[in-house]
Amino acid sequence: LSRRDFRSAMRLSDCERERSRLSDAETLCGHFPADVIPADVAVLDYSVINDEIFLITLHGSVVAGSRLNTSASWIDARSLKFVDAIRNGDDTAAKTLAADLYDDLLEPTIGQLEGATTLVIAGSPARNSLPFSALWSRRTAHYLIENWTIIYTPDISQLIAAIRRDRELRRSRQA
């Protein structure tokens, strides 16, 4: 991911205010506070620019950005077919599409998520609802939900705010 592409992807997330006053490294640390997100949680933040999909991955103290080798229009078309196959009870087509979507959206980064038990999906690579939990790995022969707890959030800032509120409530109850 080039510096220009990374900056473009970051503008789509909620850290535009921080970008204006912090360096790139500080923005990432400020936007993805390692002390706020639990160690067993990995965050996959998807953004679409034109027809390109960008993924920012956070796990532990590691933040990685990449541009996926597929287009948003391809993901849109496949996800609609996937949901239709599920609704129509076409298990063969649904499993094939689930594996194709897994390969394009998750396989390139799944190795970076060792130790995580929860995946937070932020944003979406598709304009329609994509049930990540039903995506299937050809490599492991498992659905995503079999190996991970899946949480969806519209954006990272809402996730961080919810975690902070939860911690404050716990602290106030202990006091």
mmCIF file of C-alpha atoms in Angstrom:
data_model
loop_
_atom_site.group_PDB
_atom_site.id
_atom_site.type_symbol
_atom_site.label_atom_id
_atom_site.label_comp_id
_atom_site.label_asym_id
_atom_site.label_seq_id
_atom_site.Cartn_x
_atom_site.Cartn_y
_atom_site.Cartn_z
ATOM 1 C CA LEU A 1 0.000 0.000 0.000
ATOM 2 C CA SER A 2 1.541 3.281 -1.050
ATOM 3 C CA ARG A 3 1.668 6.207 1.375
ATOM 4 C CA ARG A 4 -0.813 8.100 -0.841
ATOM 5 C CA ASP A 5 -3.271 5.174 -0.938
ATOM 6 C CA PHE A 6 -2.908 4.678 2.810
ATOM 7 C CA ARG A 7 -3.676 8.351 3.464
ATOM 8 C CA SER A 8 -6.722 8.134 1.172
ATOM 9 C CA ALA A 9 -7.958 5.068 3.029
ATOM 10 C CA MET A 10 -7.415 6.758 6.379
ATOM 11 C CA ARG A 11 -9.501 9.778 5.274
ATOM 12 C CA LEU A 12 -12.492 7.467 4.966
ATOM 13 C CA SER A 13 -12.229 6.412 8.575
ATOM 14 C CA ASP A 14 -13.048 8.533 11.588
ATOM 15 C CA CYS A 15 -9.515 9.788 12.206
ATOM 16 C CA GLU A 16 -9.601 12.840 9.915
ATOM 17 C CA ARG A 17 -9.557 15.195 12.895
ATOM 18 C CA GLU A 18 -6.542 13.487 14.417
ATOM 19 C CA ARG A 19 -4.737 13.434 11.060
ATOM 20 C CA SER A 20 -4.834 17.218 10.932
ATOM 21 C CA ARG A 21 -2.934 17.547 14.208
ATOM 22 C CA LEU A 22 -0.849 14.381 14.529
ATOM 23 C CA SER A 23 1.786 12.557 12.503
ATOM 24 C CA ASP A 24 0.766 9.354 10.673
ATOM 25 C CA ALA A 25 2.193 7.076 13.378
ATOM 26 C CA GLU A 26 0.554 9.069 16.157
ATOM 27 C CA THR A 27 -2.746 9.022 14.271
ATOM 28 C CA LEU A 28 -2.691 5.244 14.100
ATOM 29 C CA CYS A 29 -1.798 4.952 17.765
ATOM 30 C CA GLY A 30 -4.465 7.502 18.685
ATOM 31 C CA HIS A 31 -7.105 5.984 16.435
ATOM 32 C CA PHE A 32 -6.397 2.380 17.401
ATOM 33 C CA PRO A 33 -5.384 2.559 21.067
ATOM 34 C CA ALA A 34 -3.688 -0.725 21.956
ATOM 35 C CA ASP A 35 -4.687 -0.309 25.602
ATOM 36 C CA VAL A 36 -8.377 -0.028 24.710
ATOM 37 C CA ILE A 37 -8.859 -2.995 22.412
ATOM 38 C CA PRO A 38 -8.401 -6.328 24.234
ATOM 39 C CA ALA A 39 -5.473 -8.541 23.201
ATOM 40 C CA ASP A 40 -7.753 -11.359 22.037
ATOM 41 C CA VAL A 41 -9.625 -9.040 19.636
ATOM 42 C CA ALA A 42 -8.648 -8.363 16.024
ATOM 43 C CA VAL A 43 -10.214 -5.520 14.070
ATOM 44 C CA LEU A 44 -10.708 -5.606 10.298
ATOM 45 C CA ASP A 45 -11.639 -2.137 9.045
ATOM 46 C CA TYR A 46 -12.828 -2.153 5.409
ATOM 47 C CA SER A 47 -13.043 1.003 3.296
ATOM 48 C CA VAL A 48 -13.976 1.415 -0.362
ATOM 49 C CA ILE A 49 -12.484 4.138 -2.541
ATOM 50 C CA ASN A 50 -13.920 4.213 -6.035
ATOM 51 C CA ASP A 51 -13.977 0.471 -6.765
ATOM 52 C CA GLU A 52 -10.943 -0.463 -4.649
ATOM 53 C CA ILE A 53 -11.144 -2.102 -1.240
ATOM 54 C CA PHE A 54 -8.690 -1.139 1.497
ATOM 55 C CA LEU A 55 -8.277 -3.098 4.703
ATOM 56 C CA ILE A 56 -6.717 -1.828 7.907
ATOM 57 C CA THR A 57 -6.038 -4.644 10.351
ATOM 58 C CA LEU A 58 -5.380 -4.187 14.055
ATOM 59 C CA HIS A 59 -4.317 -6.973 16.368
ATOM 60 C CA GLY A 60 -2.385 -6.311 19.537
ATOM 61 C CA SER A 61 -0.003 -3.463 18.828
ATOM 62 C CA VAL A 62 0.287 -4.263 15.104
ATOM 63 C CA VAL A 63 -1.565 -2.124 12.581
ATOM 64 C CA ALA A 64 -1.347 -3.126 8.912
ATOM 65 C CA GLY A 65 -2.892 -1.573 5.830
ATOM 66 C CA SER A 66 -3.428 -3.201 2.467
ATOM 67 C CA ARG A 67 -5.330 -2.863 -0.762
ATOM 68 C CA LEU A 68 -7.208 -6.050 -1.613
ATOM 69 C CA ASN A 69 -6.756 -7.698 -4.991
ATOM 70 C CA THR A 70 -10.448 -7.569 -5.821
ATOM 71 C CA SER A 71 -12.951 -4.868 -6.671
ATOM 72 C CA ALA A 72 -15.889 -3.660 -4.632
ATOM 73 C CA SER A 73 -18.210 -4.296 -7.592
ATOM 74 C CA TRP A 74 -17.055 -7.949 -7.713
ATOM 75 C CA ILE A 75 -17.651 -8.302 -3.952
ATOM 76 C CA ASP A 76 -21.101 -6.675 -4.323
ATOM 77 C CA ALA A 77 -22.106 -9.074 -7.094
ATOM 78 C CA ARG A 78 -20.759 -12.139 -5.271
ATOM 79 C CA SER A 79 -22.304 -11.197 -1.938
ATOM 80 C CA LEU A 80 -25.739 -10.735 -3.524
ATOM 81 C CA LYS A 81 -25.432 -14.160 -5.192
ATOM 82 C CA PHE A 82 -24.218 -15.613 -1.894
ATOM 83 C CA VAL A 83 -27.198 -14.325 0.089
ATOM 84 C CA ASP A 84 -29.587 -15.453 -2.678
ATOM 85 C CA ALA A 85 -28.049 -18.953 -2.653
ATOM 86 C CA ILE A 86 -28.553 -19.138 1.122
ATOM 87 C CA ARG A 87 -32.179 -17.972 0.830
ATOM 88 C CA ASN A 88 -32.888 -20.425 -1.982
ATOM 89 C CA GLY A 89 -31.323 -23.362 -0.147
ATOM 90 C CA ASP A 90 -28.638 -23.886 -2.804
ATOM 91 C CA ASP A 91 -25.959 -25.213 -0.448
ATOM 92 C CA THR A 92 -23.420 -25.994 -3.166
ATOM 93 C CA ALA A 93 -23.512 -22.507 -4.676
ATOM 94 C CA ALA A 94 -23.581 -20.887 -1.228
ATOM 95 C CA LYS A 95 -20.479 -22.788 -0.088
ATOM 96 C CA THR A 96 -18.581 -21.976 -3.296
ATOM 97 C CA LEU A 97 -19.442 -18.284 -3.022
ATOM 98 C CA ALA A 98 -18.663 -18.302 0.718
ATOM 99 C CA ALA A 99 -15.217 -19.702 -0.058
ATOM 100 C CA ASP A 100 -14.597 -17.198 -2.875
ATOM 101 C CA LEU A 101 -15.528 -14.286 -0.605
ATOM 102 C CA TYR A 102 -13.392 -15.681 2.232
ATOM 103 C CA ASP A 103 -10.416 -16.020 -0.117
ATOM 104 C CA ASP A 104 -10.722 -12.419 -1.301
ATOM 105 C CA LEU A 105 -11.652 -10.679 1.949
ATOM 106 C CA LEU A 106 -9.970 -12.675 4.709
ATOM 107 C CA GLU A 107 -7.353 -15.163 3.543
ATOM 108 C CA PRO A 108 -4.649 -12.534 2.858
ATOM 109 C CA THR A 109 -4.742 -11.317 6.491
ATOM 110 C CA ILE A 110 -5.965 -14.267 8.547
ATOM 111 C CA GLY A 111 -2.404 -15.380 9.356
ATOM 112 C CA GLN A 112 -1.765 -12.063 11.149
ATOM 113 C CA LEU A 113 -4.577 -12.732 13.618
ATOM 114 C CA GLU A 114 -3.103 -15.603 15.623
ATOM 115 C CA GLY A 115 -4.250 -15.512 19.233
ATOM 116 C CA ALA A 116 -7.412 -13.541 18.521
ATOM 117 C CA THR A 117 -10.705 -15.166 19.464
ATOM 118 C CA THR A 118 -12.926 -12.285 18.364
ATOM 119 C CA LEU A 119 -13.045 -10.563 14.991
ATOM 120 C CA VAL A 120 -14.540 -7.095 14.772
ATOM 121 C CA ILE A 121 -15.681 -6.240 11.250
ATOM 122 C CA ALA A 122 -15.745 -2.462 10.831
ATOM 123 C CA GLY A 123 -17.177 -0.875 7.738
ATOM 124 C CA SER A 124 -18.022 -3.086 4.811
ATOM 125 C CA PRO A 125 -16.435 -4.046 1.516
ATOM 126 C CA ALA A 126 -19.932 -4.428 0.016
ATOM 127 C CA ARG A 127 -22.883 -2.073 -0.344
ATOM 128 C CA ASN A 128 -25.247 -4.784 0.818
ATOM 129 C CA SER A 129 -25.191 -6.836 3.994
ATOM 130 C CA LEU A 130 -22.481 -9.488 3.921
ATOM 131 C CA PRO A 131 -22.732 -12.235 6.560
ATOM 132 C CA PHE A 132 -19.035 -12.692 7.354
ATOM 133 C CA SER A 133 -19.838 -15.398 9.901
ATOM 134 C CA ALA A 134 -21.035 -17.659 7.053
ATOM 135 C CA LEU A 135 -17.857 -17.308 4.978
ATOM 136 C CA TRP A 136 -16.014 -20.606 4.536
ATOM 137 C CA SER A 137 -12.294 -21.351 4.429
ATOM 138 C CA ARG A 138 -11.138 -23.931 1.909
ATOM 139 C CA ARG A 139 -7.860 -24.223 3.832
ATOM 140 C CA THR A 140 -9.396 -25.099 7.216
ATOM 141 C CA ALA A 141 -12.761 -26.433 5.967
ATOM 142 C CA HIS A 142 -14.519 -24.291 8.598
ATOM 143 C CA TYR A 143 -16.982 -21.432 8.561
ATOM 144 C CA LEU A 144 -15.650 -18.211 10.079
ATOM 145 C CA ILE A 145 -18.097 -18.455 12.983
ATOM 146 C CA GLU A 146 -16.636 -21.843 13.960
ATOM 147 C CA ASN A 147 -13.272 -20.283 14.834
ATOM 148 C CA TRP A 148 -14.124 -16.726 15.864
ATOM 149 C CA THR A 149 -16.694 -14.663 17.685
ATOM 150 C CA ILE A 150 -17.848 -12.101 15.108
ATOM 151 C CA ILE A 151 -18.827 -8.540 16.009
ATOM 152 C CA TYR A 152 -19.959 -5.902 13.529
ATOM 153 C CA THR A 153 -19.502 -2.161 14.010
ATOM 154 C CA PRO A 154 -20.070 0.715 11.588
ATOM 155 C CA ASP A 155 -16.673 2.206 12.450
ATOM 156 C CA ILE A 156 -13.761 1.955 14.856
ATOM 157 C CA SER A 157 -14.601 5.072 16.861
ATOM 158 C CA GLN A 158 -17.962 3.587 17.933
ATOM 159 C CA LEU A 159 -16.246 0.362 18.989
ATOM 160 C CA ILE A 160 -13.629 2.224 21.045
ATOM 161 C CA ALA A 161 -16.300 4.420 22.652
ATOM 162 C CA ALA A 162 -18.330 1.333 23.626
ATOM 163 C CA ILE A 163 -15.285 -0.409 25.127
ATOM 164 C CA ARG A 164 -14.360 2.707 27.106
ATOM 165 C CA ARG A 165 -17.952 3.104 28.394
ATOM 166 C CA ASP A 166 -17.969 -0.543 29.455
ATOM 167 C CA ARG A 167 -14.676 -0.169 31.339
ATOM 168 C CA GLU A 168 -15.895 2.990 33.077
ATOM 169 C CA LEU A 169 -19.102 1.246 34.148
ATOM 170 C CA ARG A 170 -17.110 -1.678 35.542
ATOM 171 C CA ARG A 171 -14.789 0.678 37.438
ATOM 172 C CA SER A 172 -17.715 2.637 38.905
ATOM 173 C CA ARG A 173 -19.397 -0.596 40.053
ATOM 174 C CA GLN A 174 -16.201 -1.743 41.756
ATOM 175 C CA ALA A 175 -15.793 1.571 43.601
#
